[in-house]
Amino acid sequence: MKKVICSVAVLLTACFSVFASVPKKGLDTATFATGCFWCTEAKFQQLKGVEKVISGFSGGHVANPSYELVCTGTTGHAEACNIIYDPSKITYDELLAAFFVAHDPTQLNRQGNDVGTQYRSAIFYHNALQKQKAQYYITKLNAEKAYKDPIVTQVVPYKAFYKAEDYHQNYFNQNGSQPYCKYVIQPELEKFKKVFKDKLKQ
């Protein structure tokens, strides 16, 4: 993990010079899949500049799928989050850095004990620059051998996003005492917060 963090930090600095641009005015959206969306949501909610995180499904071929249907692995969707952020406070580059620390992007169609295509690692880009940045990071992290295995993250266009049922929203904050939250999400969240301690909301 330490090697990953160092590599991401170096690349983040390099990325600013490669993709120098004026921050957008208003809010923007990043759409990431890092396994279980409860865990993704809990982590990205912590970051300063992230205004809202919405849990849902993207990348599939069925309109308005239910959570139960997505769990069968037959709809093609990934559990994903729309991360609404203020580019004047946090950049897409920094969100990508968080993405690569928040999960193991070398695991194909799984994260830990969550197995299936719905738990795949994916970046759903909203424009050409997001695509370019995502591919840049993946290429460089693989070249640096930041992980012991190659990154398998999909970089695919954002087409549709279906919000998950209301009980999935803000899940960790509403259900922190449940076993999955306590023994799976909480330890992961604590590790994430240590890495991004300078970027957390007060």
Short mmCIF file of C-alpha atoms in Angstrom, two decimals:
data_model
loop_
_atom_site.label_atom_id
_atom_site.label_comp_id
_atom_site.label_asym_id
_atom_site.label_seq_id
_atom_site.Cartn_x
_atom_site.Cartn_y
_atom_site.Cartn_z
CA MET A 1 0.00 0.00 0.00
CA LYS A 2 2.86 2.38 0.82
CA LYS A 3 4.29 1.92 -2.67
CA VAL A 4 0.87 2.65 -4.20
CA ILE A 5 0.50 5.85 -2.15
CA CYS A 6 3.97 7.07 -3.12
CA SER A 7 3.40 6.31 -6.80
CA VAL A 8 0.03 8.05 -6.81
CA ALA A 9 1.50 11.12 -5.07
CA VAL A 10 4.31 11.41 -7.63
CA LEU A 11 1.95 10.91 -10.56
CA LEU A 12 -0.50 13.43 -9.20
CA THR A 13 2.24 16.08 -9.26
CA ALA A 14 3.24 15.08 -12.79
CA CYS A 15 -0.35 14.99 -13.94
CA PHE A 16 -0.89 18.66 -13.09
CA SER A 17 1.88 19.65 -15.51
CA VAL A 18 0.69 17.29 -18.24
CA PHE A 19 -2.96 18.28 -18.02
CA ALA A 20 -2.72 21.91 -16.95
CA SER A 21 -6.18 23.43 -17.10
CA VAL A 22 -8.31 26.06 -15.43
CA PRO A 23 -10.73 24.53 -12.89
CA LYS A 24 -14.36 24.51 -14.00
CA LYS A 25 -16.84 26.81 -12.36
CA GLY A 26 -19.75 25.11 -10.65
CA LEU A 27 -19.99 21.45 -9.77
CA ASP A 28 -18.74 18.47 -11.77
CA THR A 29 -19.24 14.70 -11.60
CA ALA A 30 -16.91 11.71 -11.40
CA THR A 31 -18.36 8.20 -11.67
CA PHE A 32 -16.35 5.39 -10.11
CA ALA A 33 -16.89 1.72 -9.35
CA THR A 34 -14.60 0.26 -6.66
CA GLY A 35 -16.60 -2.75 -5.52
CA CYS A 36 -19.42 -2.43 -2.99
CA PHE A 37 -20.95 1.03 -3.38
CA TRP A 38 -21.55 1.32 0.38
CA CYS A 39 -17.78 1.36 0.89
CA THR A 40 -17.12 3.66 -2.08
CA GLU A 41 -19.69 6.14 -0.83
CA ALA A 42 -18.34 6.13 2.74
CA LYS A 43 -14.81 6.91 1.58
CA PHE A 44 -15.50 9.66 -0.96
CA GLN A 45 -17.94 11.40 1.40
CA GLN A 46 -14.93 12.22 3.59
CA LEU A 47 -13.12 14.36 1.02
CA LYS A 48 -13.17 18.13 1.15
CA GLY A 49 -14.82 19.46 -2.01
CA VAL A 50 -17.09 16.44 -2.49
CA GLU A 51 -20.60 17.83 -2.21
CA LYS A 52 -22.60 14.62 -2.57
CA VAL A 53 -22.13 10.92 -3.31
CA ILE A 54 -24.96 8.95 -4.89
CA SER A 55 -24.91 5.15 -4.92
CA GLY A 56 -26.26 3.39 -7.98
CA PHE A 57 -25.54 1.29 -11.04
CA SER A 58 -23.75 2.01 -14.31
CA GLY A 59 -22.41 0.17 -17.33
CA GLY A 60 -25.26 -2.29 -17.84
CA HIS A 61 -27.90 -3.07 -20.44
CA VAL A 62 -31.10 -3.07 -18.35
CA ALA A 63 -32.98 0.15 -17.63
CA ASN A 64 -33.84 0.99 -14.01
CA PRO A 65 -32.52 -2.24 -12.47
CA SER A 66 -33.23 -3.15 -8.86
CA TYR A 67 -30.43 -3.96 -6.43
CA GLU A 68 -31.63 -7.57 -6.31
CA LEU A 69 -31.43 -7.84 -10.11
CA VAL A 70 -27.96 -6.30 -10.28
CA CYS A 71 -26.81 -8.77 -7.61
CA THR A 72 -27.58 -11.66 -9.98
CA GLY A 73 -24.77 -10.41 -12.25
CA THR A 74 -27.02 -10.63 -15.32
CA THR A 75 -27.63 -6.92 -16.01
CA GLY A 76 -24.05 -5.95 -16.82
CA HIS A 77 -24.07 -3.14 -14.27
CA ALA A 78 -21.36 -2.28 -11.79
CA GLU A 79 -22.17 -0.93 -8.36
CA ALA A 80 -20.98 2.65 -8.83
CA CYS A 81 -21.11 6.09 -7.29
CA ASN A 82 -21.73 9.49 -8.84
CA ILE A 83 -19.38 11.80 -6.98
CA ILE A 84 -20.57 15.39 -7.23
CA TYR A 85 -17.66 17.70 -6.48
CA ASP A 86 -16.47 21.29 -6.59
CA PRO A 87 -13.42 21.49 -8.92
CA SER A 88 -12.23 24.64 -7.15
CA LYS A 89 -11.79 22.59 -3.95
CA ILE A 90 -10.84 19.14 -5.22
CA THR A 91 -9.64 18.18 -8.69
CA TYR A 92 -10.49 15.18 -10.83
CA ASP A 93 -6.81 14.24 -10.53
CA GLU A 94 -7.15 14.08 -6.75
CA LEU A 95 -10.32 12.02 -7.04
CA LEU A 96 -8.46 9.59 -9.30
CA ALA A 97 -5.69 9.35 -6.71
CA ALA A 98 -8.36 8.50 -4.12
CA PHE A 99 -9.88 5.97 -6.52
CA PHE A 100 -6.61 4.05 -6.83
CA VAL A 101 -6.08 4.02 -3.06
CA ALA A 102 -9.72 3.23 -2.18
CA HIS A 103 -9.64 -0.32 -3.59
CA ASP A 104 -7.48 -2.92 -5.30
CA PRO A 105 -7.78 -2.18 -9.05
CA THR A 106 -5.93 -5.40 -9.92
CA GLN A 107 -8.79 -7.69 -8.81
CA LEU A 108 -10.94 -8.76 -11.75
CA ASN A 109 -14.68 -8.73 -11.08
CA ARG A 110 -14.32 -8.74 -7.31
CA GLN A 111 -13.24 -6.85 -4.23
CA GLY A 112 -12.34 -9.10 -1.32
CA ASN A 113 -15.25 -11.44 -0.61
CA ASP A 114 -17.59 -9.57 -2.97
CA VAL A 115 -17.40 -11.53 -6.21
CA GLY A 116 -19.10 -10.85 -9.55
CA THR A 117 -18.99 -8.42 -12.47
CA GLN A 118 -21.13 -6.01 -10.44
CA TYR A 119 -18.09 -5.50 -8.18
CA ARG A 120 -15.64 -4.72 -10.99
CA SER A 121 -13.25 -1.78 -10.96
CA ALA A 122 -14.34 0.89 -13.44
CA ILE A 123 -14.03 4.54 -14.31
CA PHE A 124 -16.99 5.88 -16.27
CA TYR A 125 -15.63 9.00 -17.93
CA HIS A 126 -17.87 11.99 -18.71
CA ASN A 127 -15.59 13.66 -21.26
CA ALA A 128 -12.38 13.20 -23.23
CA LEU A 129 -10.18 14.78 -20.56
CA GLN A 130 -11.45 12.44 -17.83
CA LYS A 131 -10.74 9.51 -20.16
CA GLN A 132 -7.24 10.79 -20.93
CA LYS A 133 -6.40 11.29 -17.27
CA ALA A 134 -7.70 7.86 -16.24
CA GLN A 135 -5.67 6.13 -18.96
CA TYR A 136 -2.59 8.18 -18.06
CA TYR A 137 -2.76 7.10 -14.42
CA ILE A 138 -3.27 3.44 -15.29
CA THR A 139 -0.36 3.42 -17.75
CA LYS A 140 1.99 5.14 -15.32
CA LEU A 141 0.98 3.08 -12.27
CA ASN A 142 1.51 -0.12 -14.27
CA ALA A 143 4.89 1.15 -15.49
CA GLU A 144 5.86 1.99 -11.89
CA LYS A 145 4.67 -1.48 -10.81
CA ALA A 146 2.77 0.23 -8.01
CA TYR A 147 0.79 -3.00 -7.57
CA LYS A 148 2.19 -6.51 -7.83
CA ASP A 149 -0.33 -7.29 -10.59
CA PRO A 150 -1.51 -5.22 -13.59
CA ILE A 151 -4.48 -2.87 -13.16
CA VAL A 152 -7.69 -4.29 -14.65
CA THR A 153 -9.84 -1.16 -14.20
CA GLN A 154 -12.24 -0.57 -17.08
CA VAL A 155 -12.19 2.93 -18.57
CA VAL A 156 -15.51 3.27 -20.35
CA PRO A 157 -17.86 6.09 -21.37
CA TYR A 158 -20.57 7.19 -18.97
CA LYS A 159 -23.90 6.42 -20.59
CA ALA A 160 -26.52 5.93 -17.90
CA PHE A 161 -26.59 5.92 -14.13
CA TYR A 162 -29.47 4.50 -12.13
CA LYS A 163 -29.78 5.61 -8.53
CA ALA A 164 -30.06 2.69 -6.11
CA GLU A 165 -32.96 2.36 -3.71
CA ASP A 166 -33.15 4.96 -0.92
CA TYR A 167 -31.97 2.54 1.77
CA HIS A 168 -28.61 2.26 0.00
CA GLN A 169 -27.95 6.00 0.18
CA ASN A 170 -25.68 7.25 2.98
CA TYR A 171 -25.59 3.60 4.04
CA PHE A 172 -22.58 3.52 6.34
CA ASN A 173 -23.63 6.63 8.25
CA GLN A 174 -27.11 5.18 8.74
CA ASN A 175 -26.05 1.60 9.55
CA GLY A 176 -22.63 1.86 11.20
CA SER A 177 -23.39 -0.75 13.85
CA GLN A 178 -24.27 -3.50 11.36
CA PRO A 179 -21.60 -6.26 11.09
CA TYR A 180 -20.69 -5.53 7.45
CA CYS A 181 -20.21 -1.83 8.25
CA LYS A 182 -18.33 -2.49 11.46
CA TYR A 183 -15.99 -5.24 10.29
CA VAL A 184 -15.57 -4.55 6.57
CA ILE A 185 -16.22 -0.87 5.83
CA GLN A 186 -14.93 0.70 9.06
CA PRO A 187 -11.35 -0.69 8.85
CA GLU A 188 -11.13 0.25 5.16
CA LEU A 189 -12.45 3.72 5.89
CA GLU A 190 -9.90 4.29 8.65
CA LYS A 191 -7.03 3.35 6.32
CA PHE A 192 -8.40 5.68 3.64
CA LYS A 193 -8.71 8.57 6.10
CA LYS A 194 -5.10 8.16 7.21
CA VAL A 195 -3.86 8.44 3.63
CA PHE A 196 -5.98 11.52 2.86
CA LYS A 197 -5.84 13.17 6.28
CA ASP A 198 -4.99 16.55 4.72
CA LYS A 199 -7.96 16.36 2.34
CA LEU A 200 -10.72 15.48 4.82
CA LYS A 201 -13.72 17.61 5.71
CA GLN A 202 -13.52 19.17 9.15
#
